Every structure is written in C-alpha cells, then in structure tokens.
Amino acid sequence: QVQLVESGGGLVQPGGSLRLSCTASRSIFSIYYMGWYRQAPGKQRELVALISSRNSTTYADQVKGRFTISRDNAKNTVTLEMNSLKFEDTAVYYCKAAQNLDPRFGSWGQGTQVTVSS
C-alpha cells in the first residue's frame, strides 16, 4: 500500500490561489487513479479532481475552470492548483491513490486544511 502526504494548505483570501501537493512513498507510475477530495465541516467527503495514468482528468462542476490537477510520475507527486478560491472551497483536502473508482478501496493521505476567509 502507498503512503500519501499532502502539503500546501493554509489560509487564503477569496480570489486567491493555493497549490496543494501530494507526495507518495513509492512510484505512482502504476497507480491508475490519483485524486483530490475534500470534506467541509458537517458535509460528506466529495471528489474535487481526478487524474488517470493516461493523464485523463475529471473535475467537480464546482471547481471546473478554477482548479487544475496534474501528476508527475518521476517525482511521485500529484498537484492541485487552485485559483479564484471561494469561501465554499474551505475544507480539508485529501489525496487518494486507487486502481479503480470503488470507494471501498484505495489509499488516503492525512489531509491538509484549506481555509478561504477575508
């Protein structure tokens, strides 16, 4: 199983930008899906963005056009560039590695807090 460590969270004003990184303990070359999820207080964890080993991407409607996911297999990292941040983007952001989309399986990071506040 792969261990994942997220970094880059913090406090940012509305309209600002943040870059989240997820570093894996081993090569992610063979991991089909790498994704970012988030969970706001009192809400269920939701998909933010997904990238396949073929670099095919999927985004939640709420972040399309503002967030960009990328993966660097050579560095075992997945990055989430977040622009034009809104109050409603406030959440704990989690990185996930999985071979399929079955929610019962996969490896999670410990999460990083993103707070959008003026």
CSV table of C-alpha atoms in Angstrom, one decimal:
chain,number,residue,atom,x,y,z
A,1,GLN,CA,0.0,0.0,0.0
A,2,VAL,CA,1.2,3.5,-0.7
A,3,GLN,CA,1.5,6.2,1.9
A,4,LEU,CA,0.5,9.7,0.8
A,5,VAL,CA,1.4,13.1,2.4
A,6,GLU,CA,-0.4,16.3,1.5
A,7,SER,CA,1.1,19.7,1.8
A,8,GLY,CA,0.4,23.3,0.8
A,9,GLY,CA,-2.8,24.1,2.6
A,10,GLY,CA,-3.4,27.3,4.5
A,11,LEU,CA,-5.4,30.5,4.9
A,12,VAL,CA,-6.1,32.5,1.8
A,13,GLN,CA,-8.4,35.4,0.9
A,14,PRO,CA,-11.3,35.0,-1.6
A,15,GLY,CA,-9.9,35.2,-5.1
A,16,GLY,CA,-6.5,34.0,-4.1
A,17,SER,CA,-4.6,30.9,-5.1
A,18,LEU,CA,-3.1,27.9,-3.4
A,19,ARG,CA,-1.1,24.9,-4.6
A,20,LEU,CA,-1.5,21.5,-2.9
A,21,SER,CA,1.0,18.7,-3.3
A,22,CYS,CA,0.6,15.0,-2.6
A,23,THR,CA,3.8,13.0,-2.3
A,24,ALA,CA,3.7,9.2,-2.4
A,25,SER,CA,6.0,6.8,-0.6
A,26,ARG,CA,6.6,4.9,-3.8
A,27,SER,CA,6.2,5.2,-7.5
A,28,ILE,CA,2.8,6.2,-8.7
A,29,PHE,CA,3.5,5.1,-12.3
A,30,SER,CA,1.4,2.0,-11.9
A,31,ILE,CA,-1.4,3.7,-9.9
A,32,TYR,CA,-4.3,4.2,-12.3
A,33,TYR,CA,-6.2,7.0,-10.4
A,34,MET,CA,-4.8,9.8,-8.3
A,35,GLY,CA,-7.3,12.2,-7.0
A,36,TRP,CA,-8.1,15.1,-4.6
A,37,TYR,CA,-11.2,15.0,-2.4
A,38,ARG,CA,-12.4,17.4,0.2
A,39,GLN,CA,-14.6,17.4,3.2
A,40,ALA,CA,-16.1,20.5,4.7
A,41,PRO,CA,-17.5,20.6,8.3
A,42,GLY,CA,-20.8,18.8,8.5
A,43,LYS,CA,-20.6,17.5,4.9
A,44,GLN,CA,-19.6,14.3,3.2
A,45,ARG,CA,-16.3,13.9,1.5
A,46,GLU,CA,-16.6,14.8,-2.2
A,47,LEU,CA,-14.5,14.4,-5.3
A,48,VAL,CA,-12.6,17.5,-6.4
A,49,ALA,CA,-10.4,16.3,-9.2
A,50,LEU,CA,-9.1,13.0,-10.6
A,51,ILE,CA,-6.3,12.2,-13.0
A,52,SER,CA,-5.7,8.8,-14.6
A,53,SER,CA,-2.4,7.2,-15.5
A,54,ARG,CA,-3.1,8.4,-19.1
A,55,ASN,CA,-3.5,12.0,-17.8
A,56,SER,CA,-7.2,12.0,-18.4
A,57,THR,CA,-8.8,14.4,-15.9
A,58,THR,CA,-12.2,14.8,-14.3
A,59,TYR,CA,-13.3,17.8,-12.2
A,60,ALA,CA,-16.3,18.5,-10.0
A,61,ASP,CA,-18.5,21.1,-11.5
A,62,GLN,CA,-17.9,23.5,-8.6
A,63,VAL,CA,-14.2,23.7,-9.5
A,64,LYS,CA,-14.1,23.5,-13.3
A,65,GLY,CA,-12.1,26.3,-14.8
A,66,ARG,CA,-10.5,27.2,-11.4
A,67,PHE,CA,-8.6,24.1,-10.3
A,68,THR,CA,-6.1,22.1,-12.3
A,69,ILE,CA,-4.8,18.6,-11.3
A,70,SER,CA,-1.5,17.2,-12.6
A,71,ARG,CA,0.7,14.3,-11.9
A,72,ASP,CA,4.5,13.9,-12.1
A,73,ASN,CA,5.3,10.2,-12.1
A,74,ALA,CA,9.0,10.8,-11.9
A,75,LYS,CA,8.6,12.7,-8.7
A,76,ASN,CA,5.8,10.6,-7.3
A,77,THR,CA,3.6,13.7,-6.8
A,78,VAL,CA,0.2,14.9,-7.7
A,79,THR,CA,-0.5,18.6,-7.6
A,80,LEU,CA,-3.7,20.6,-7.3
A,81,GLU,CA,-3.5,24.2,-8.5
A,82,MET,CA,-6.4,26.2,-7.0
A,83,ASN,CA,-7.2,29.6,-8.4
A,84,SER,CA,-10.1,32.1,-7.8
A,85,LEU,CA,-10.8,30.5,-4.4
A,86,LYS,CA,-14.2,31.0,-2.9
A,87,PHE,CA,-15.4,30.7,0.7
A,88,GLU,CA,-17.1,27.5,-0.2
A,89,ASP,CA,-13.8,25.9,-1.1
A,90,THR,CA,-12.9,25.8,2.6
A,91,ALA,CA,-12.4,22.2,3.6
A,92,VAL,CA,-9.8,19.5,4.5
A,93,TYR,CA,-8.3,18.3,1.2
A,94,TYR,CA,-7.3,14.7,0.9
A,95,CYS,CA,-5.2,12.9,-1.7
A,96,LYS,CA,-6.2,9.4,-2.8
A,97,ALA,CA,-4.5,6.7,-4.8
A,98,ALA,CA,-6.5,3.9,-6.3
A,99,GLN,CA,-6.6,1.4,-9.1
A,100,ASN,CA,-10.3,1.8,-9.6
A,101,LEU,CA,-13.2,4.1,-8.6
A,102,ASP,CA,-14.6,1.7,-6.0
A,103,PRO,CA,-14.9,3.9,-2.9
A,104,ARG,CA,-14.1,1.0,-0.6
A,105,PHE,CA,-10.6,0.7,-1.9
A,106,GLY,CA,-7.5,3.0,-2.2
A,107,SER,CA,-5.0,4.8,0.0
A,108,TRP,CA,-5.7,8.2,1.6
A,109,GLY,CA,-3.4,10.9,2.9
A,110,GLN,CA,-4.0,12.6,6.3
A,111,GLY,CA,-5.4,15.7,4.7
A,112,THR,CA,-4.5,19.4,4.6
A,113,GLN,CA,-6.7,22.3,5.7
A,114,VAL,CA,-7.6,25.0,3.2
A,115,THR,CA,-9.4,28.0,4.6
A,116,VAL,CA,-10.7,30.8,2.4
A,117,SER,CA,-11.5,33.8,4.5
A,118,SER,CA,-11.3,37.5,4.4
